[in-house]
mmCIF file of C-alpha atoms in Angstrom:
data_model
loop_
_atom_site.group_PDB
_atom_site.id
_atom_site.type_symbol
_atom_site.label_atom_id
_atom_site.label_comp_id
_atom_site.label_asym_id
_atom_site.label_seq_id
_atom_site.Cartn_x
_atom_site.Cartn_y
_atom_site.Cartn_z
ATOM 1 C CA MET A 1 -55.299 -79.783 -38.260
ATOM 2 C CA ALA A 2 -54.298 -79.148 -41.762
ATOM 3 C CA THR A 3 -53.202 -82.078 -43.958
ATOM 4 C CA ILE A 4 -50.090 -81.659 -46.127
ATOM 5 C CA ASN A 5 -49.492 -83.887 -49.196
ATOM 6 C CA LEU A 6 -45.695 -84.364 -49.101
ATOM 7 C CA GLY A 7 -45.797 -85.658 -52.569
ATOM 8 C CA ALA A 8 -46.805 -82.225 -53.880
ATOM 9 C CA ILE A 9 -43.797 -80.345 -52.419
ATOM 10 C CA LYS A 10 -41.907 -80.534 -55.628
ATOM 11 C CA PHE A 11 -41.970 -79.501 -59.218
ATOM 12 C CA ASN A 12 -44.407 -81.556 -61.419
ATOM 13 C CA TRP A 13 -43.021 -82.385 -64.818
ATOM 14 C CA LYS A 14 -45.698 -82.292 -67.424
ATOM 15 C CA GLY A 15 -43.707 -82.789 -70.577
ATOM 16 C CA ALA A 16 -44.077 -80.575 -73.624
ATOM 17 C CA TYR A 17 -46.413 -77.627 -73.341
ATOM 18 C CA ASN A 18 -49.997 -78.243 -74.523
ATOM 19 C CA ASN A 19 -52.083 -75.165 -75.164
ATOM 20 C CA GLY A 20 -55.384 -77.045 -74.387
ATOM 21 C CA LYS A 21 -54.183 -78.354 -71.026
ATOM 22 C CA THR A 22 -54.834 -76.777 -67.662
ATOM 23 C CA TYR A 23 -51.625 -76.230 -65.593
ATOM 24 C CA ALA A 24 -51.248 -75.650 -61.829
ATOM 25 C CA VAL A 25 -48.608 -73.786 -59.855
ATOM 26 C CA ASP A 26 -45.279 -75.600 -59.888
ATOM 27 C CA ASP A 27 -45.991 -77.604 -63.041
ATOM 28 C CA VAL A 28 -43.030 -77.579 -65.399
ATOM 29 C CA VAL A 29 -43.162 -77.915 -69.122
ATOM 30 C CA SER A 30 -40.741 -77.829 -72.044
ATOM 31 C CA SER A 31 -41.034 -75.627 -75.155
ATOM 32 C CA GLY A 32 -38.420 -74.747 -77.837
ATOM 33 C CA GLY A 33 -35.692 -76.431 -75.903
ATOM 34 C CA ASN A 34 -36.462 -74.249 -72.743
ATOM 35 C CA SER A 35 -38.020 -75.295 -69.471
ATOM 36 C CA TYR A 36 -40.801 -73.253 -67.772
ATOM 37 C CA VAL A 37 -42.494 -73.391 -64.342
ATOM 38 C CA CYS A 38 -46.027 -72.367 -63.790
ATOM 39 C CA ILE A 39 -46.494 -69.611 -61.310
ATOM 40 C CA GLN A 40 -50.331 -69.105 -61.738
ATOM 41 C CA ALA A 41 -52.857 -71.745 -62.720
ATOM 42 C CA SER A 42 -54.228 -71.215 -66.213
ATOM 43 C CA THR A 43 -55.323 -72.734 -69.448
ATOM 44 C CA GLY A 44 -54.218 -71.528 -72.955
ATOM 45 C CA ASN A 45 -51.630 -69.098 -71.800
ATOM 46 C CA ALA A 46 -48.478 -70.088 -73.968
ATOM 47 C CA VAL A 47 -45.194 -69.994 -72.188
ATOM 48 C CA GLY A 48 -43.465 -67.642 -74.706
ATOM 49 C CA ASN A 49 -45.779 -64.708 -74.093
ATOM 50 C CA ALA A 50 -47.479 -65.216 -70.748
ATOM 51 C CA THR A 51 -44.952 -64.021 -68.191
ATOM 52 C CA ALA A 52 -47.734 -63.654 -65.591
ATOM 53 C CA TYR A 53 -48.203 -67.451 -65.744
ATOM 54 C CA TRP A 54 -44.744 -68.830 -66.365
ATOM 55 C CA ASN A 55 -41.226 -68.345 -65.301
ATOM 56 C CA ILE A 56 -38.279 -69.730 -67.305
ATOM 57 C CA MET A 57 -36.321 -72.417 -65.465
ATOM 58 C CA SER A 58 -33.620 -73.095 -67.982
ATOM 59 C CA SER A 59 -32.634 -71.828 -71.461
ATOM 60 C CA ALA A 60 -31.594 -74.027 -74.313
ATOM 61 C CA GLY A 61 -27.932 -74.254 -75.172
ATOM 62 C CA SER A 62 -26.540 -75.035 -78.541
ATOM 63 C CA ASN A 63 -28.066 -78.279 -79.928
ATOM 64 C CA GLY A 64 -25.099 -78.865 -82.289
ATOM 65 C CA THR A 65 -26.576 -77.313 -85.373
ATOM 66 C CA ASP A 66 -24.933 -73.952 -84.607
ATOM 67 C CA GLY A 67 -21.725 -75.239 -83.116
ATOM 68 C CA THR A 68 -18.613 -77.033 -84.403
ATOM 69 C CA ASP A 69 -18.331 -80.762 -84.527
ATOM 70 C CA VAL A 70 -14.673 -80.973 -83.433
ATOM 71 C CA GLY A 71 -14.560 -84.761 -84.287
ATOM 72 C CA ALA A 72 -15.516 -83.962 -87.888
ATOM 73 C CA THR A 73 -13.209 -80.923 -88.149
ATOM 74 C CA LEU A 74 -9.993 -82.654 -87.035
ATOM 75 C CA ALA A 75 -8.085 -85.262 -88.793
ATOM 76 C CA ASN A 76 -6.674 -88.195 -86.766
ATOM 77 C CA LYS A 77 -3.935 -87.255 -84.316
ATOM 78 C CA GLU A 78 -4.490 -83.528 -84.777
ATOM 79 C CA ILE A 79 -4.479 -81.078 -81.783
ATOM 80 C CA ALA A 80 -7.421 -78.609 -81.766
ATOM 81 C CA PHE A 81 -6.892 -74.865 -81.303
ATOM 82 C CA LYS A 82 -8.865 -71.661 -81.867
ATOM 83 C CA THR A 83 -7.580 -69.374 -84.607
ATOM 84 C CA ASN A 84 -7.434 -65.547 -84.486
ATOM 85 C CA ALA A 85 -10.604 -65.644 -86.549
ATOM 86 C CA GLY A 86 -12.425 -67.620 -83.897
ATOM 87 C CA ALA A 87 -12.583 -70.880 -85.883
ATOM 88 C CA VAL A 88 -11.548 -74.264 -84.641
ATOM 89 C CA ASP A 89 -8.572 -75.693 -86.558
ATOM 90 C CA GLY A 90 -6.120 -78.638 -86.070
ATOM 91 C CA ILE A 91 -2.362 -78.960 -85.998
ATOM 92 C CA PRO A 92 -1.121 -82.187 -87.688
ATOM 93 C CA ILE A 93 1.184 -84.380 -85.578
ATOM 94 C CA GLY A 94 4.860 -83.790 -86.055
ATOM 95 C CA THR A 95 7.637 -86.338 -86.423
ATOM 96 C CA ALA A 96 9.513 -88.289 -83.755
ATOM 97 C CA GLY A 97 11.527 -86.018 -81.444
ATOM 98 C CA GLN A 98 9.752 -82.728 -82.407
ATOM 99 C CA PHE A 99 7.835 -80.481 -80.035
ATOM 100 C CA LEU A 100 4.922 -77.991 -80.276
ATOM 101 C CA LYS A 101 6.132 -74.454 -80.482
ATOM 102 C CA VAL A 102 4.979 -70.988 -81.696
ATOM 103 C CA ASN A 103 5.785 -70.340 -85.397
ATOM 104 C CA SER A 104 8.346 -67.799 -86.533
ATOM 105 C CA GLY A 105 5.614 -65.135 -87.292
ATOM 106 C CA ALA A 106 4.031 -65.695 -83.820
ATOM 107 C CA THR A 107 0.727 -66.237 -85.488
ATOM 108 C CA GLY A 108 0.128 -69.895 -84.613
ATOM 109 C CA TYR A 109 1.575 -73.174 -83.636
ATOM 110 C CA GLU A 110 3.714 -75.818 -85.381
ATOM 111 C CA PHE A 111 5.824 -78.919 -84.611
ATOM 112 C CA GLY A 112 9.587 -78.401 -84.888
ATOM 113 C CA ALA A 113 12.947 -79.741 -83.747
ATOM 114 C CA VAL A 114 14.258 -78.972 -80.321
ATOM 115 C CA ALA A 115 16.759 -76.053 -80.463
ATOM 116 C CA SER A 116 19.731 -78.113 -79.260
ATOM 117 C CA GLY A 117 22.441 -75.661 -80.222
ATOM 118 C CA ILE A 118 25.090 -77.611 -82.159
ATOM 119 C CA ILE A 119 23.739 -79.744 -84.883
ATOM 120 C CA GLN A 120 26.976 -81.022 -86.488
ATOM 121 C CA ILE A 121 30.733 -80.337 -86.770
ATOM 122 C CA LYS A 122 33.045 -80.807 -89.611
ATOM 123 C CA PHE A 123 36.764 -80.724 -88.822
ATOM 124 C CA SER A 124 39.944 -80.490 -90.910
ATOM 125 C CA SER A 125 43.396 -80.829 -89.332
ATOM 126 C CA ALA A 126 46.053 -78.863 -91.046
ATOM 127 C CA GLY A 127 48.719 -81.625 -90.366
ATOM 128 C CA THR A 128 52.284 -80.526 -90.843
ATOM 129 C CA THR A 129 52.114 -79.096 -94.356
ATOM 130 C CA GLN A 130 53.278 -75.507 -94.491
ATOM 131 C CA TYR A 131 51.487 -73.203 -97.082
ATOM 132 C CA SER A 132 53.163 -70.036 -98.500
ATOM 133 C CA SER A 133 52.080 -67.281 -100.825
ATOM 134 C CA SER A 134 53.194 -63.810 -101.882
ATOM 135 C CA SER A 135 50.129 -62.867 -103.862
ATOM 136 C CA ASN A 136 48.575 -59.499 -103.155
ATOM 137 C CA SER A 137 45.157 -60.963 -104.202
ATOM 138 C CA TYR A 138 43.302 -63.496 -102.108
ATOM 139 C CA THR A 139 44.292 -67.069 -102.743
ATOM 140 C CA ASP A 140 43.360 -70.340 -101.067
ATOM 141 C CA VAL A 141 45.750 -71.190 -98.226
ATOM 142 C CA GLY A 142 45.648 -74.914 -99.076
ATOM 143 C CA ALA A 143 43.724 -78.147 -99.147
ATOM 144 C CA ASN A 144 43.867 -78.698 -95.315
ATOM 145 C CA TYR A 145 42.269 -75.330 -94.677
ATOM 146 C CA GLN A 146 38.963 -76.027 -96.193
ATOM 147 C CA VAL A 147 35.884 -77.876 -94.875
ATOM 148 C CA THR A 148 32.600 -78.928 -96.457
ATOM 149 C CA ILE A 149 29.353 -79.106 -94.530
ATOM 150 C CA THR A 150 25.710 -79.746 -95.616
ATOM 151 C CA PRO A 151 23.218 -77.820 -93.481
ATOM 152 C CA THR A 152 20.142 -79.747 -92.209
ATOM 153 C CA SER A 153 18.007 -76.595 -92.411
ATOM 154 C CA ALA A 154 18.094 -73.395 -94.510
ATOM 155 C CA SER A 155 17.329 -71.323 -91.393
ATOM 156 C CA ASN A 156 20.400 -72.562 -89.468
ATOM 157 C CA ARG A 157 23.835 -70.814 -89.210
ATOM 158 C CA ILE A 158 27.326 -72.025 -89.866
ATOM 159 C CA LEU A 159 30.094 -71.078 -87.488
ATOM 160 C CA ILE A 160 33.598 -71.251 -89.092
ATOM 161 C CA TYR A 161 36.747 -71.286 -86.961
ATOM 162 C CA THR A 162 40.463 -71.642 -87.732
ATOM 163 C CA GLN A 163 43.700 -71.300 -85.946
ATOM 164 C CA PHE A 164 47.300 -71.526 -87.062
ATOM 165 C CA ALA A 165 50.873 -70.175 -86.574
ATOM 166 C CA ASP A 166 52.076 -67.835 -89.385
ATOM 167 C CA GLN A 167 55.160 -65.998 -90.403
ATOM 168 C CA GLY A 168 55.743 -63.179 -92.954
ATOM 169 C CA SER A 169 58.714 -61.373 -94.513
ATOM 170 C CA GLY A 170 57.068 -58.000 -95.003
ATOM 171 C CA GLY A 171 53.880 -55.976 -95.401
ATOM 172 C CA ARG A 172 50.565 -57.003 -93.811
ATOM 173 C CA THR A 173 48.805 -60.354 -94.283
ATOM 174 C CA TYR A 174 44.970 -60.362 -94.655
ATOM 175 C CA TYR A 175 42.833 -63.515 -93.954
ATOM 176 C CA ASN A 176 39.262 -64.199 -95.231
ATOM 177 C CA PHE A 177 36.838 -67.100 -95.598
ATOM 178 C CA GLU A 178 35.364 -67.965 -98.944
ATOM 179 C CA LYS A 179 32.123 -69.842 -99.391
ATOM 180 C CA GLN A 180 31.170 -72.038 -102.249
ATOM 181 C CA GLY A 181 28.056 -74.104 -103.071
ATOM 182 C CA ASP A 182 25.336 -71.528 -101.826
ATOM 183 C CA SER A 183 22.847 -70.722 -104.483
ATOM 184 C CA SER A 184 22.133 -67.398 -102.762
ATOM 185 C CA GLY A 185 25.735 -66.175 -102.888
ATOM 186 C CA ASN A 186 29.270 -67.304 -102.971
ATOM 187 C CA GLY A 187 32.777 -65.763 -102.593
ATOM 188 C CA ASP A 188 34.635 -64.081 -99.792
ATOM 189 C CA LEU A 189 32.534 -63.590 -96.712
ATOM 190 C CA ILE A 190 34.033 -60.169 -95.897
ATOM 191 C CA ALA A 191 35.092 -57.404 -98.212
ATOM 192 C CA ASN A 192 38.682 -56.599 -99.167
ATOM 193 C CA GLY A 193 39.977 -56.199 -95.521
ATOM 194 C CA GLY A 194 39.003 -59.799 -94.454
ATOM 195 C CA TRP A 195 38.396 -60.864 -90.820
ATOM 196 C CA ALA A 196 42.013 -60.138 -89.851
ATOM 197 C CA ASN A 197 45.032 -58.226 -91.031
ATOM 198 C CA VAL A 198 48.299 -59.123 -89.416
ATOM 199 C CA GLU A 199 51.354 -57.009 -89.207
ATOM 200 C CA ASN A 200 54.548 -58.449 -90.750
ATOM 201 C CA ILE A 201 56.150 -61.250 -88.657
ATOM 202 C CA MET A 202 59.840 -61.448 -89.338
ATOM 203 C CA SER A 203 61.517 -64.763 -90.100
ATOM 204 C CA SER A 204 63.135 -64.796 -86.705
ATOM 205 C CA GLY A 205 59.781 -65.705 -85.052
ATOM 206 C CA ASN A 206 56.166 -66.473 -85.762
ATOM 207 C CA GLY A 207 52.718 -65.428 -84.529
ATOM 208 C CA PHE A 208 49.513 -67.181 -83.850
ATOM 209 C CA THR A 209 46.314 -66.226 -85.499
ATOM 210 C CA SER A 210 42.755 -67.395 -85.048
ATOM 211 C CA GLY A 211 39.510 -66.297 -86.611
ATOM 212 C CA MET A 212 35.776 -67.065 -86.313
ATOM 213 C CA MET A 213 32.661 -66.030 -88.273
ATOM 214 C CA VAL A 214 28.970 -66.959 -88.227
ATOM 215 C CA ASP A 215 27.447 -67.328 -91.662
ATOM 216 C CA SER A 216 23.765 -67.352 -92.597
ATOM 217 C CA VAL A 217 22.660 -69.969 -95.085
ATOM 218 C CA ALA A 218 19.595 -70.067 -97.244
ATOM 219 C CA SER A 219 19.524 -73.565 -98.493
ATOM 220 C CA THR A 220 20.577 -77.140 -97.641
ATOM 221 C CA ASN A 221 23.222 -77.414 -100.396
ATOM 222 C CA ALA A 222 26.649 -78.705 -99.423
ATOM 223 C CA LEU A 223 28.869 -75.678 -98.524
ATOM 224 C CA THR A 224 32.623 -75.532 -98.780
ATOM 225 C CA TYR A 225 34.407 -72.919 -96.705
ATOM 226 C CA LYS A 226 38.087 -72.066 -97.439
ATOM 227 C CA LEU A 227 40.726 -70.021 -95.676
ATOM 228 C CA ARG A 228 42.263 -67.493 -98.045
ATOM 229 C CA PHE A 229 45.109 -64.983 -97.577
ATOM 230 C CA LYS A 230 46.974 -62.171 -99.406
ATOM 231 C CA ASN A 231 49.983 -59.917 -98.660
ATOM 232 C CA SER A 232 49.799 -56.182 -98.956
ATOM 233 C CA ASN A 233 53.141 -55.789 -100.802
ATOM 234 C CA SER A 234 53.641 -59.237 -102.278
ATOM 235 C CA SER A 235 55.982 -60.406 -99.561
ATOM 236 C CA ASN A 236 55.990 -64.020 -98.554
ATOM 237 C CA THR A 237 53.452 -65.334 -95.891
ATOM 238 C CA HIS A 238 53.795 -68.701 -94.469
ATOM 239 C CA VAL A 239 50.880 -70.550 -92.700
ATOM 240 C CA ASN A 240 51.171 -73.563 -90.448
ATOM 241 C CA VAL A 241 54.643 -73.028 -89.311
ATOM 242 C CA ALA A 242 56.555 -74.434 -86.250
ATOM 243 C CA ASP A 243 54.446 -77.585 -86.170
ATOM 244 C CA SER A 244 51.603 -75.597 -84.551
ATOM 245 C CA ILE A 245 48.229 -77.109 -83.645
ATOM 246 C CA SER A 246 46.427 -75.827 -86.654
ATOM 247 C CA PHE A 247 42.927 -76.700 -87.985
ATOM 248 C CA MET A 248 39.798 -75.403 -89.516
ATOM 249 C CA MET A 249 36.244 -76.454 -88.625
ATOM 250 C CA ALA A 250 32.625 -75.605 -89.542
ATOM 251 C CA MET A 251 29.823 -76.086 -86.962
ATOM 252 C CA GLU A 252 26.112 -75.986 -87.792
ATOM 253 C CA LEU A 253 24.117 -74.169 -85.197
ATOM 254 C CA ASP A 254 20.326 -74.274 -84.658
ATOM 255 C CA GLY A 255 18.735 -71.080 -86.111
ATOM 256 C CA GLY A 256 16.514 -70.944 -83.117
ATOM 257 C CA LEU A 257 19.433 -69.796 -81.004
ATOM 258 C CA PHE A 258 19.672 -66.444 -82.895
#
């Protein structure tokens, strides 16, 4: 009966390949970071060019010299990502309350504020003061129909809204908003016609007018918005009549909403 050496039913690790050593079947050696198993006993047949004697068991991966040391590439608290060029880069941590988002050019990532909609509101009540004018050129309605707001970001928008009761003695009345304080452009927000033109309202009654605009800003300067009006034939126009609920407000909106 044949005798089987159970200890030989396995691969035999022989360490680094030695050209002067005799190897038997199932001996395993290392060379160049790879592992090879002997498939035919021999001496002096190098693993790299003697495929009749050796089969490769495992190929060497990157030993670190050709890869990227992420720990060395990133600063503390950075998040790793792969750029379009295939390189590893890091995104610095943002400030409290910010979140990770795609940048405006859709070319990478950045930390930014949550688009929460309304950032701030500035409100001016018209009170009971009535304002009148017969000018056929735009003029400020009055002190209570202006509001100043300082945007928190140059990419945000400002919504301006006003409402009031008005009365006229002839012609048409035109209403407009004027902006001051913006280095990129000031003056009336709409050309000559304004955002509304109202048919004459006779002295026997009054109407109710409201208007709204969304303005783009390009800086974080303090901006003052004013309600202005003019009459087409220099007749009288009265604003804030009949103790109406009249006011003007400016609302900063997150630019990410648009």
